[in-house]
Amino acid sequence: MPADRSASDSRTMRVMTWNLWYEFGPFERRREAIRRVIARENPDIVCLQEVFGVRNGTEVRTFAHDLARDLGMHCFV
């Protein structure tokens, strides 16, 4: 993970948006690239579009959940 930002920019919020394009195309290759770019850019908020999920009973698990877990973030769907 990138180093923490300095205290001098504590009023700045960095927002990233990304259209994941569901799981079309070479998703397995894109999955790691997406994870690396988000980790490198270190945004405060990531807004994801076209996220696919799997329902297991009443719970839905998405790639957004996996990214949040891997990057130490929280996921709200």
PDB file of N, CA, C and O in Angstrom:
ATOM      1  N   MET A   1       0.833  -1.177   0.000  1.00  0.00           N
ATOM      2  CA  MET A   1       0.000   0.000   0.000  1.00  0.00           C
ATOM      3  C   MET A   1       0.882   1.246   0.000  1.00  0.00           C
ATOM      4  O   MET A   1       1.931   1.253   0.615  1.00  0.00           O
ATOM      5  N   PRO A   2       0.417   2.310  -0.638  1.00  0.00           N
ATOM      6  CA  PRO A   2       1.183   3.549  -0.645  1.00  0.00           C
ATOM      7  C   PRO A   2       1.291   4.133   0.748  1.00  0.00           C
ATOM      8  O   PRO A   2       0.478   3.852   1.620  1.00  0.00           O
ATOM      9  N   ALA A   3       2.291   4.969   0.940  1.00  0.00           N
ATOM     10  CA  ALA A   3       2.467   5.633   2.229  1.00  0.00           C
ATOM     11  C   ALA A   3       1.280   6.539   2.504  1.00  0.00           C
ATOM     12  O   ALA A   3       0.624   7.030   1.592  1.00  0.00           O
ATOM     13  N   ASP A   4       0.995   6.774   3.786  1.00  0.00           N
ATOM     14  CA  ASP A   4      -0.085   7.680   4.157  1.00  0.00           C
ATOM     15  C   ASP A   4       0.197   9.072   3.630  1.00  0.00           C
ATOM     16  O   ASP A   4       1.335   9.510   3.560  1.00  0.00           O
ATOM     17  N   ARG A   5      -0.895   9.759   3.287  1.00  0.00           N
ATOM     18  CA  ARG A   5      -0.744  11.133   2.824  1.00  0.00           C
ATOM     19  C   ARG A   5      -0.375  12.026   4.002  1.00  0.00           C
ATOM     20  O   ARG A   5      -0.706  11.745   5.132  1.00  0.00           O
ATOM     21  N   SER A   6       0.279  13.127   3.712  1.00  0.00           N
ATOM     22  CA  SER A   6       0.721  14.030   4.783  1.00  0.00           C
ATOM     23  C   SER A   6      -0.465  14.722   5.429  1.00  0.00           C
ATOM     24  O   SER A   6      -1.540  14.840   4.845  1.00  0.00           O
ATOM     25  N   ALA A   7      -0.269  15.227   6.629  1.00  0.00           N
ATOM     26  CA  ALA A   7      -1.318  15.932   7.362  1.00  0.00           C
ATOM     27  C   ALA A   7      -1.719  17.216   6.653  1.00  0.00           C
ATOM     28  O   ALA A   7      -2.807  17.722   6.848  1.00  0.00           O
ATOM     29  N   SER A   8      -0.851  17.763   5.807  1.00  0.00           N
ATOM     30  CA  SER A   8      -1.143  19.030   5.146  1.00  0.00           C
ATOM     31  C   SER A   8      -2.300  18.921   4.159  1.00  0.00           C
ATOM     32  O   SER A   8      -2.913  19.920   3.819  1.00  0.00           O
ATOM     33  N   ASP A   9      -2.621  17.735   3.696  1.00  0.00           N
ATOM     34  CA  ASP A   9      -3.732  17.611   2.767  1.00  0.00           C
ATOM     35  C   ASP A   9      -4.914  16.880   3.406  1.00  0.00           C
ATOM     36  O   ASP A   9      -5.693  16.244   2.737  1.00  0.00           O
ATOM     37  N   SER A  10      -5.096  17.023   4.708  1.00  0.00           N
ATOM     38  CA  SER A  10      -6.133  16.297   5.429  1.00  0.00           C
ATOM     39  C   SER A  10      -7.545  16.724   5.028  1.00  0.00           C
ATOM     40  O   SER A  10      -8.494  16.034   5.335  1.00  0.00           O
ATOM     41  N   ARG A  11      -7.692  17.860   4.344  1.00  0.00           N
ATOM     42  CA  ARG A  11      -9.017  18.294   3.910  1.00  0.00           C
ATOM     43  C   ARG A  11      -9.323  17.832   2.483  1.00  0.00           C
ATOM     44  O   ARG A  11     -10.386  18.113   1.962  1.00  0.00           O
ATOM     45  N   THR A  12      -8.436  17.117   1.877  1.00  0.00           N
ATOM     46  CA  THR A  12      -8.620  16.635   0.512  1.00  0.00           C
ATOM     47  C   THR A  12      -9.213  15.234   0.537  1.00  0.00           C
ATOM     48  O   THR A  12      -8.753  14.378   1.276  1.00  0.00           O
ATOM     49  N   MET A  13     -10.239  15.016  -0.285  1.00  0.00           N
ATOM     50  CA  MET A  13     -10.822  13.690  -0.420  1.00  0.00           C
ATOM     51  C   MET A  13     -10.590  13.224  -1.854  1.00  0.00           C
ATOM     52  O   MET A  13     -10.923  13.925  -2.808  1.00  0.00           O
ATOM     53  N   ARG A  14      -9.988  12.056  -1.980  1.00  0.00           N
ATOM     54  CA  ARG A  14      -9.711  11.505  -3.305  1.00  0.00           C
ATOM     55  C   ARG A  14     -10.754  10.441  -3.621  1.00  0.00           C
ATOM     56  O   ARG A  14     -10.905   9.480  -2.882  1.00  0.00           O
ATOM     57  N   VAL A  15     -11.466  10.636  -4.743  1.00  0.00           N
ATOM     58  CA  VAL A  15     -12.526   9.729  -5.157  1.00  0.00           C
ATOM     59  C   VAL A  15     -12.147   9.118  -6.495  1.00  0.00           C
ATOM     60  O   VAL A  15     -11.709   9.817  -7.405  1.00  0.00           O
ATOM     61  N   MET A  16     -12.319   7.811  -6.595  1.00  0.00           N
ATOM     62  CA  MET A  16     -12.044   7.098  -7.846  1.00  0.00           C
ATOM     63  C   MET A  16     -13.341   6.420  -8.284  1.00  0.00           C
ATOM     64  O   MET A  16     -14.068   5.881  -7.458  1.00  0.00           O
ATOM     65  N   THR A  17     -13.619   6.452  -9.565  1.00  0.00           N
ATOM     66  CA  THR A  17     -14.755   5.722 -10.116  1.00  0.00           C
ATOM     67  C   THR A  17     -14.233   4.771 -11.187  1.00  0.00           C
ATOM     68  O   THR A  17     -13.274   5.090 -11.886  1.00  0.00           O
ATOM     69  N   TRP A  18     -14.846   3.590 -11.271  1.00  0.00           N
ATOM     70  CA  TRP A  18     -14.355   2.573 -12.193  1.00  0.00           C
ATOM     71  C   TRP A  18     -15.524   1.709 -12.654  1.00  0.00           C
ATOM     72  O   TRP A  18     -16.257   1.161 -11.832  1.00  0.00           O
ATOM     73  N   ASN A  19     -15.678   1.575 -13.953  1.00  0.00           N
ATOM     74  CA  ASN A  19     -16.662   0.670 -14.520  1.00  0.00           C
ATOM     75  C   ASN A  19     -15.966  -0.678 -14.720  1.00  0.00           C
ATOM     76  O   ASN A  19     -15.070  -0.800 -15.542  1.00  0.00           O
ATOM     77  N   LEU A  20     -16.372  -1.671 -13.949  1.00  0.00           N
ATOM     78  CA  LEU A  20     -15.718  -2.988 -13.989  1.00  0.00           C
ATOM     79  C   LEU A  20     -16.130  -3.829 -15.191  1.00  0.00           C
ATOM     80  O   LEU A  20     -15.529  -4.853 -15.450  1.00  0.00           O
ATOM     81  N   TRP A  21     -17.190  -3.424 -15.899  1.00  0.00           N
ATOM     82  CA  TRP A  21     -17.617  -4.134 -17.102  1.00  0.00           C
ATOM     83  C   TRP A  21     -17.977  -5.583 -16.766  1.00  0.00           C
ATOM     84  O   TRP A  21     -17.632  -6.511 -17.474  1.00  0.00           O
ATOM     85  N   TYR A  22     -18.691  -5.728 -15.638  1.00  0.00           N
ATOM     86  CA  TYR A  22     -19.062  -7.055 -15.140  1.00  0.00           C
ATOM     87  C   TYR A  22     -17.830  -7.965 -15.170  1.00  0.00           C
ATOM     88  O   TYR A  22     -16.753  -7.562 -14.781  1.00  0.00           O
ATOM     89  N   GLU A  23     -18.005  -9.182 -15.645  1.00  0.00           N
ATOM     90  CA  GLU A  23     -16.840 -10.074 -15.744  1.00  0.00           C
ATOM     91  C   GLU A  23     -16.554 -10.429 -17.186  1.00  0.00           C
ATOM     92  O   GLU A  23     -15.992 -11.475 -17.485  1.00  0.00           O
ATOM     93  N   PHE A  24     -16.926  -9.539 -18.095  1.00  0.00           N
ATOM     94  CA  PHE A  24     -16.674  -9.767 -19.512  1.00  0.00           C
ATOM     95  C   PHE A  24     -15.189  -9.589 -19.819  1.00  0.00           C
ATOM     96  O   PHE A  24     -14.448  -8.985 -19.059  1.00  0.00           O
ATOM     97  N   GLY A  25     -14.790 -10.086 -20.979  1.00  0.00           N
ATOM     98  CA  GLY A  25     -13.406  -9.951 -21.399  1.00  0.00           C
ATOM     99  C   GLY A  25     -12.489 -10.809 -20.544  1.00  0.00           C
ATOM    100  O   GLY A  25     -12.925 -11.722 -19.854  1.00  0.00           O
ATOM    101  N   PRO A  26     -11.218 -10.508 -20.569  1.00  0.00           N
ATOM    102  CA  PRO A  26     -10.235 -11.306 -19.804  1.00  0.00           C
ATOM    103  C   PRO A  26     -10.246 -10.909 -18.327  1.00  0.00           C
ATOM    104  O   PRO A  26      -9.304 -10.309 -17.811  1.00  0.00           O
ATOM    105  N   PHE A  27     -11.354 -11.243 -17.625  1.00  0.00           N
ATOM    106  CA  PHE A  27     -11.530 -10.726 -16.267  1.00  0.00           C
ATOM    107  C   PHE A  27     -10.444 -11.175 -15.303  1.00  0.00           C
ATOM    108  O   PHE A  27     -10.024 -10.410 -14.440  1.00  0.00           O
ATOM    109  N   GLU A  28      -9.973 -12.390 -15.404  1.00  0.00           N
ATOM    110  CA  GLU A  28      -8.946 -12.854 -14.457  1.00  0.00           C
ATOM    111  C   GLU A  28      -7.695 -11.987 -14.536  1.00  0.00           C
ATOM    112  O   GLU A  28      -7.080 -11.681 -13.526  1.00  0.00           O
ATOM    113  N   ARG A  29      -7.310 -11.557 -15.736  1.00  0.00           N
ATOM    114  CA  ARG A  29      -6.154 -10.657 -15.877  1.00  0.00           C
ATOM    115  C   ARG A  29      -6.487  -9.268 -15.352  1.00  0.00           C
ATOM    116  O   ARG A  29      -5.674  -8.620 -14.724  1.00  0.00           O
ATOM    117  N   ARG A  30      -7.714  -8.803 -15.657  1.00  0.00           N
ATOM    118  CA  ARG A  30      -8.110  -7.464 -15.231  1.00  0.00           C
ATOM    119  C   ARG A  30      -8.268  -7.372 -13.724  1.00  0.00           C
ATOM    120  O   ARG A  30      -8.009  -6.335 -13.128  1.00  0.00           O
ATOM    121  N   ARG A  31      -8.693  -8.465 -13.085  1.00  0.00           N
ATOM    122  CA  ARG A  31      -8.926  -8.467 -11.634  1.00  0.00           C
ATOM    123  C   ARG A  31      -7.686  -7.966 -10.881  1.00  0.00           C
ATOM    124  O   ARG A  31      -7.773  -7.078 -10.040  1.00  0.00           O
ATOM    125  N   GLU A  32      -6.528  -8.520 -11.166  1.00  0.00           N
ATOM    126  CA  GLU A  32      -5.300  -8.119 -10.459  1.00  0.00           C
ATOM    127  C   GLU A  32      -4.868  -6.709 -10.844  1.00  0.00           C
ATOM    128  O   GLU A  32      -4.356  -5.962 -10.017  1.00  0.00           O
ATOM    129  N   ALA A  33      -5.067  -6.335 -12.105  1.00  0.00           N
ATOM    130  CA  ALA A  33      -4.716  -4.980 -12.543  1.00  0.00           C
ATOM    131  C   ALA A  33      -5.578  -3.953 -11.817  1.00  0.00           C
ATOM    132  O   ALA A  33      -5.072  -2.915 -11.365  1.00  0.00           O
ATOM    133  N   ILE A  34      -6.860  -4.228 -11.674  1.00  0.00           N
ATOM    134  CA  ILE A  34      -7.767  -3.327 -10.952  1.00  0.00           C
ATOM    135  C   ILE A  34      -7.295  -3.167  -9.510  1.00  0.00           C
ATOM    136  O   ILE A  34      -7.200  -2.062  -8.983  1.00  0.00           O
ATOM    137  N   ARG A  35      -6.997  -4.280  -8.881  1.00  0.00           N
ATOM    138  CA  ARG A  35      -6.542  -4.269  -7.486  1.00  0.00           C
ATOM    139  C   ARG A  35      -5.256  -3.441  -7.346  1.00  0.00           C
ATOM    140  O   ARG A  35      -5.125  -2.623  -6.434  1.00  0.00           O
ATOM    141  N   ARG A  36      -4.303  -3.621  -8.258  1.00  0.00           N
ATOM    142  CA  ARG A  36      -3.027  -2.890  -8.190  1.00  0.00           C
ATOM    143  C   ARG A  36      -3.216  -1.391  -8.366  1.00  0.00           C
ATOM    144  O   ARG A  36      -2.613  -0.598  -7.646  1.00  0.00           O
ATOM    145  N   VAL A  37      -4.056  -1.006  -9.322  1.00  0.00           N
ATOM    146  CA  VAL A  37      -4.262   0.425  -9.579  1.00  0.00           C
ATOM    147  C   VAL A  37      -4.945   1.097  -8.385  1.00  0.00           C
ATOM    148  O   VAL A  37      -4.528   2.178  -7.955  1.00  0.00           O
ATOM    149  N   ILE A  38      -5.957   0.456  -7.826  1.00  0.00           N
ATOM    150  CA  ILE A  38      -6.626   1.054  -6.660  1.00  0.00           C
ATOM    151  C   ILE A  38      -5.655   1.169  -5.498  1.00  0.00           C
ATOM    152  O   ILE A  38      -5.602   2.199  -4.818  1.00  0.00           O
ATOM    153  N   ALA A  39      -4.861   0.142  -5.256  1.00  0.00           N
ATOM    154  CA  ALA A  39      -3.873   0.200  -4.164  1.00  0.00           C
ATOM    155  C   ALA A  39      -2.853   1.310  -4.414  1.00  0.00           C
ATOM    156  O   ALA A  39      -2.511   2.064  -3.504  1.00  0.00           O
ATOM    157  N   ARG A  40      -2.390   1.441  -5.639  1.00  0.00           N
ATOM    158  CA  ARG A  40      -1.385   2.464  -5.968  1.00  0.00           C
ATOM    159  C   ARG A  40      -1.952   3.875  -5.813  1.00  0.00           C
ATOM    160  O   ARG A  40      -1.297   4.754  -5.268  1.00  0.00           O
ATOM    161  N   GLU A  41      -3.171   4.085  -6.273  1.00  0.00           N
ATOM    162  CA  GLU A  41      -3.766   5.424  -6.226  1.00  0.00           C
ATOM    163  C   GLU A  41      -4.251   5.801  -4.828  1.00  0.00           C
ATOM    164  O   GLU A  41      -4.370   6.975  -4.511  1.00  0.00           O
ATOM    165  N   ASN A  42      -4.564   4.814  -4.005  1.00  0.00           N
ATOM    166  CA  ASN A  42      -4.920   5.017  -2.601  1.00  0.00           C
ATOM    167  C   ASN A  42      -6.055   6.031  -2.412  1.00  0.00           C
ATOM    168  O   ASN A  42      -5.916   6.981  -1.635  1.00  0.00           O
ATOM    169  N   PRO A  43      -7.194   5.843  -3.099  1.00  0.00           N
ATOM    170  CA  PRO A  43      -8.294   6.790  -2.954  1.00  0.00           C
ATOM    171  C   PRO A  43      -8.989   6.631  -1.600  1.00  0.00           C
ATOM    172  O   PRO A  43      -8.900   5.579  -0.963  1.00  0.00           O
ATOM    173  N   ASP A  44      -9.693   7.679  -1.185  1.00  0.00           N
ATOM    174  CA  ASP A  44     -10.501   7.596   0.034  1.00  0.00           C
ATOM    175  C   ASP A  44     -11.809   6.863  -0.239  1.00  0.00           C
ATOM    176  O   ASP A  44     -12.314   6.147   0.619  1.00  0.00           O
ATOM    177  N   ILE A  45     -12.362   7.072  -1.419  1.00  0.00           N
ATOM    178  CA  ILE A  45     -13.623   6.448  -1.818  1.00  0.00           C
ATOM    179  C   ILE A  45     -13.459   5.884  -3.226  1.00  0.00           C
ATOM    180  O   ILE A  45     -12.894   6.543  -4.095  1.00  0.00           O
ATOM    181  N   VAL A  46     -13.963   4.664  -3.430  1.00  0.00           N
ATOM    182  CA  VAL A  46     -13.971   4.052  -4.761  1.00  0.00           C
ATOM    183  C   VAL A  46     -15.425   3.754  -5.110  1.00  0.00           C
ATOM    184  O   VAL A  46     -16.118   3.066  -4.365  1.00  0.00           O
ATOM    185  N   CYS A  47     -15.891   4.281  -6.230  1.00  0.00           N
ATOM    186  CA  CYS A  47     -17.246   4.025  -6.721  1.00  0.00           C
ATOM    187  C   CYS A  47     -17.140   3.079  -7.903  1.00  0.00           C
ATOM    188  O   CYS A  47     -16.499   3.411  -8.896  1.00  0.00           O
ATOM    189  N   LEU A  48     -17.734   1.911  -7.779  1.00  0.00           N
ATOM    190  CA  LEU A  48     -17.635   0.891  -8.814  1.00  0.00           C
ATOM    191  C   LEU A  48     -18.973   0.719  -9.521  1.00  0.00           C
ATOM    192  O   LEU A  48     -20.025   0.699  -8.871  1.00  0.00           O
ATOM    193  N   GLN A  49     -18.931   0.601 -10.836  1.00  0.00           N
ATOM    194  CA  GLN A  49     -20.120   0.337 -11.631  1.00  0.00           C
ATOM    195  C   GLN A  49     -19.991  -1.033 -12.288  1.00  0.00           C
ATOM    196  O   GLN A  49     -18.894  -1.511 -12.499  1.00  0.00           O
ATOM    197  N   GLU A  50     -21.144  -1.597 -12.630  1.00  0.00           N
ATOM    198  CA  GLU A  50     -21.214  -2.894 -13.299  1.00  0.00           C
ATOM    199  C   GLU A  50     -20.436  -3.968 -12.526  1.00  0.00           C
ATOM    200  O   GLU A  50     -19.622  -4.708 -13.071  1.00  0.00           O
ATOM    201  N   VAL A  51     -20.725  -4.037 -11.237  1.00  0.00           N
ATOM    202  CA  VAL A  51     -20.113  -5.032 -10.355  1.00  0.00           C
ATOM    203  C   VAL A  51     -20.996  -6.272 -10.378  1.00  0.00           C
ATOM    204  O   VAL A  51     -22.210  -6.173 -10.223  1.00  0.00           O
ATOM    205  N   PHE A  52     -20.415  -7.425 -10.578  1.00  0.00           N
ATOM    206  CA  PHE A  52     -21.202  -8.656 -10.575  1.00  0.00           C
ATOM    207  C   PHE A  52     -21.138  -9.289  -9.192  1.00  0.00           C
ATOM    208  O   PHE A  52     -20.199  -9.066  -8.430  1.00  0.00           O
ATOM    209  N   GLY A  53     -22.163 -10.040  -8.877  1.00  0.00           N
ATOM    210  CA  GLY A  53     -22.209 -10.673  -7.568  1.00  0.00           C
ATOM    211  C   GLY A  53     -22.817 -12.061  -7.645  1.00  0.00           C
ATOM    212  O   GLY A  53     -23.419 -12.438  -8.631  1.00  0.00           O
ATOM    213  N   VAL A  54     -22.668 -12.786  -6.553  1.00  0.00           N
ATOM    214  CA  VAL A  54     -23.217 -14.131  -6.431  1.00  0.00           C
ATOM    215  C   VAL A  54     -24.080 -14.158  -5.182  1.00  0.00           C
ATOM    216  O   VAL A  54     -23.628 -13.726  -4.113  1.00  0.00           O
ATOM    217  N   ARG A  55     -25.294 -14.611  -5.322  1.00  0.00           N
ATOM    218  CA  ARG A  55     -26.201 -14.700  -4.170  1.00  0.00           C
ATOM    219  C   ARG A  55     -26.066 -16.073  -3.534  1.00  0.00           C
ATOM    220  O   ARG A  55     -26.115 -17.091  -4.197  1.00  0.00           O
ATOM    221  N   ASN A  56     -25.899 -16.069  -2.222  1.00  0.00           N
ATOM    222  CA  ASN A  56     -25.824 -17.302  -1.439  1.00  0.00           C
ATOM    223  C   ASN A  56     -26.875 -17.170  -0.344  1.00  0.00           C
ATOM    224  O   ASN A  56     -26.605 -16.579   0.703  1.00  0.00           O
ATOM    225  N   GLY A  57     -28.058 -17.666  -0.610  1.00  0.00           N
ATOM    226  CA  GLY A  57     -29.152 -17.472   0.340  1.00  0.00           C
ATOM    227  C   GLY A  57     -29.568 -16.010   0.335  1.00  0.00           C
ATOM    228  O   GLY A  57     -29.937 -15.468  -0.691  1.00  0.00           O
ATOM    229  N   THR A  58     -29.449 -15.354   1.479  1.00  0.00           N
ATOM    230  CA  THR A  58     -29.816 -13.935   1.569  1.00  0.00           C
ATOM    231  C   THR A  58     -28.615 -13.026   1.418  1.00  0.00           C
ATOM    232  O   THR A  58     -28.759 -11.814   1.370  1.00  0.00           O
ATOM    233  N   GLU A  59     -27.409 -13.578   1.338  1.00  0.00           N
ATOM    234  CA  GLU A  59     -26.187 -12.780   1.231  1.00  0.00           C
ATOM    235  C   GLU A  59     -25.736 -12.678  -0.220  1.00  0.00           C
ATOM    236  O   GLU A  59     -25.795 -13.643  -0.967  1.00  0.00           O
ATOM    237  N   VAL A  60     -25.300 -11.480  -0.603  1.00  0.00           N
ATOM    238  CA  VAL A  60     -24.729 -11.261  -1.928  1.00  0.00           C
ATOM    239  C   VAL A  60     -23.254 -10.943  -1.755  1.00  0.00           C
ATOM    240  O   VAL A  60     -22.884 -10.082  -0.966  1.00  0.00           O
ATOM    241  N   ARG A  61     -22.404 -11.653  -2.468  1.00  0.00           N
ATOM    242  CA  ARG A  61     -20.958 -11.433  -2.414  1.00  0.00           C
ATOM    243  C   ARG A  61     -20.528 -10.917  -3.774  1.00  0.00           C
ATOM    244  O   ARG A  61     -20.851 -11.518  -4.796  1.00  0.00           O
ATOM    245  N   THR A  62     -19.797  -9.800  -3.801  1.00  0.00           N
ATOM    246  CA  THR A  62     -19.399  -9.191  -5.063  1.00  0.00           C
ATOM    247  C   THR A  62     -17.884  -9.023  -5.128  1.00  0.00           C
ATOM    248  O   THR A  62     -17.184  -9.131  -4.116  1.00  0.00           O
ATOM    249  N   PHE A  63     -17.408  -8.701  -6.313  1.00  0.00           N
ATOM    250  CA  PHE A  63     -15.991  -8.364  -6.479  1.00  0.00           C
ATOM    251  C   PHE A  63     -15.657  -7.129  -5.649  1.00  0.00           C
ATOM    252  O   PHE A  63     -14.544  -7.003  -5.141  1.00  0.00           O
ATOM    253  N   ALA A  64     -16.623  -6.232  -5.469  1.00  0.00           N
ATOM    254  CA  ALA A  64     -16.405  -5.049  -4.623  1.00  0.00           C
ATOM    255  C   ALA A  64     -16.084  -5.473  -3.190  1.00  0.00           C
ATOM    256  O   ALA A  64     -15.211  -4.898  -2.539  1.00  0.00           O
ATOM    257  N   HIS A  65     -16.780  -6.485  -2.681  1.00  0.00           N
ATOM    258  CA  HIS A  65     -16.487  -7.007  -1.342  1.00  0.00           C
ATOM    259  C   HIS A  65     -15.057  -7.556  -1.275  1.00  0.00           C
ATOM    260  O   HIS A  65     -14.330  -7.318  -0.307  1.00  0.00           O
ATOM    261  N   ASP A  66     -14.671  -8.293  -2.316  1.00  0.00           N
ATOM    262  CA  ASP A  66     -13.317  -8.867  -2.348  1.00  0.00           C
ATOM    263  C   ASP A  66     -12.256  -7.768  -2.379  1.00  0.00           C
ATOM    264  O   ASP A  66     -11.248  -7.854  -1.672  1.00  0.00           O
ATOM    265  N   LEU A  67     -12.479  -6.738  -3.211  1.00  0.00           N
ATOM    266  CA  LEU A  67     -11.527  -5.623  -3.271  1.00  0.00           C
ATOM    267  C   LEU A  67     -11.414  -4.935  -1.917  1.00  0.00           C
ATOM    268  O   LEU A  67     -10.308  -4.645  -1.452  1.00  0.00           O
ATOM    269  N   ALA A  68     -12.548  -4.669  -1.299  1.00  0.00           N
ATOM    270  CA  ALA A  68     -12.534  -3.990   0.004  1.00  0.00           C
ATOM    271  C   ALA A  68     -11.754  -4.815   1.025  1.00  0.00           C
ATOM    272  O   ALA A  68     -10.918  -4.277   1.759  1.00  0.00           O
ATOM    273  N   ARG A  69     -12.011  -6.093   1.063  1.00  0.00           N
ATOM    274  CA  ARG A  69     -11.294  -6.968   1.998  1.00  0.00           C
ATOM    275  C   ARG A  69      -9.790  -6.936   1.736  1.00  0.00           C
ATOM    276  O   ARG A  69      -8.992  -6.747   2.647  1.00  0.00           O
ATOM    277  N   ASP A  70      -9.405  -7.085   0.483  1.00  0.00           N
ATOM    278  CA  ASP A  70      -7.990  -7.150   0.122  1.00  0.00           C
ATOM    279  C   ASP A  70      -7.253  -5.825   0.351  1.00  0.00           C
ATOM    280  O   ASP A  70      -6.055  -5.824   0.607  1.00  0.00           O
ATOM    281  N   LEU A  71      -7.977  -4.709   0.221  1.00  0.00           N
ATOM    282  CA  LEU A  71      -7.340  -3.394   0.315  1.00  0.00           C
ATOM    283  C   LEU A  71      -7.583  -2.698   1.652  1.00  0.00           C
ATOM    284  O   LEU A  71      -7.219  -1.540   1.826  1.00  0.00           O
ATOM    285  N   GLY A  72      -8.199  -3.393   2.597  1.00  0.00           N
ATOM    286  CA  GLY A  72      -8.438  -2.798   3.911  1.00  0.00           C
ATOM    287  C   GLY A  72      -9.477  -1.685   3.874  1.00  0.00           C
ATOM    288  O   GLY A  72      -9.389  -0.723   4.627  1.00  0.00           O
ATOM    289  N   MET A  73     -10.454  -1.835   2.992  1.00  0.00           N
ATOM    290  CA  MET A  73     -11.515  -0.838   2.847  1.00  0.00           C
ATOM    291  C   MET A  73     -12.840  -1.446   3.308  1.00  0.00           C
ATOM    292  O   MET A  73     -12.882  -2.576   3.760  1.00  0.00           O
ATOM    293  N   HIS A  74     -13.917  -0.683   3.167  1.00  0.00           N
ATOM    294  CA  HIS A  74     -15.255  -1.137   3.494  1.00  0.00           C
ATOM    295  C   HIS A  74     -16.091  -1.132   2.223  1.00  0.00           C
ATOM    296  O   HIS A  74     -15.878  -0.311   1.351  1.00  0.00           O
ATOM    297  N   CYS A  75     -17.058  -2.038   2.163  1.00  0.00           N
ATOM    298  CA  CYS A  75     -17.910  -2.125   0.976  1.00  0.00           C
ATOM    299  C   CYS A  75     -19.360  -1.897   1.375  1.00  0.00           C
ATOM    300  O   CYS A  75     -19.855  -2.509   2.323  1.00  0.00           O
ATOM    301  N   PHE A  76     -20.015  -1.000   0.657  1.00  0.00           N
ATOM    302  CA  PHE A  76     -21.441  -0.739   0.858  1.00  0.00           C
ATOM    303  C   PHE A  76     -22.115  -0.934  -0.496  1.00  0.00           C
ATOM    304  O   PHE A  76     -21.738  -0.292  -1.464  1.00  0.00           O
ATOM    305  N   VAL A  77     -23.073  -1.843  -0.560  1.00  0.00           N
ATOM    306  CA  VAL A  77     -23.781  -2.088  -1.829  1.00  0.00           C
ATOM    307  C   VAL A  77     -25.260  -1.794  -1.655  1.00  0.00           C
ATOM    308  O   VAL A  77     -25.776  -1.762  -0.581  1.00  0.00           O
TER     309      VAL A  77
END
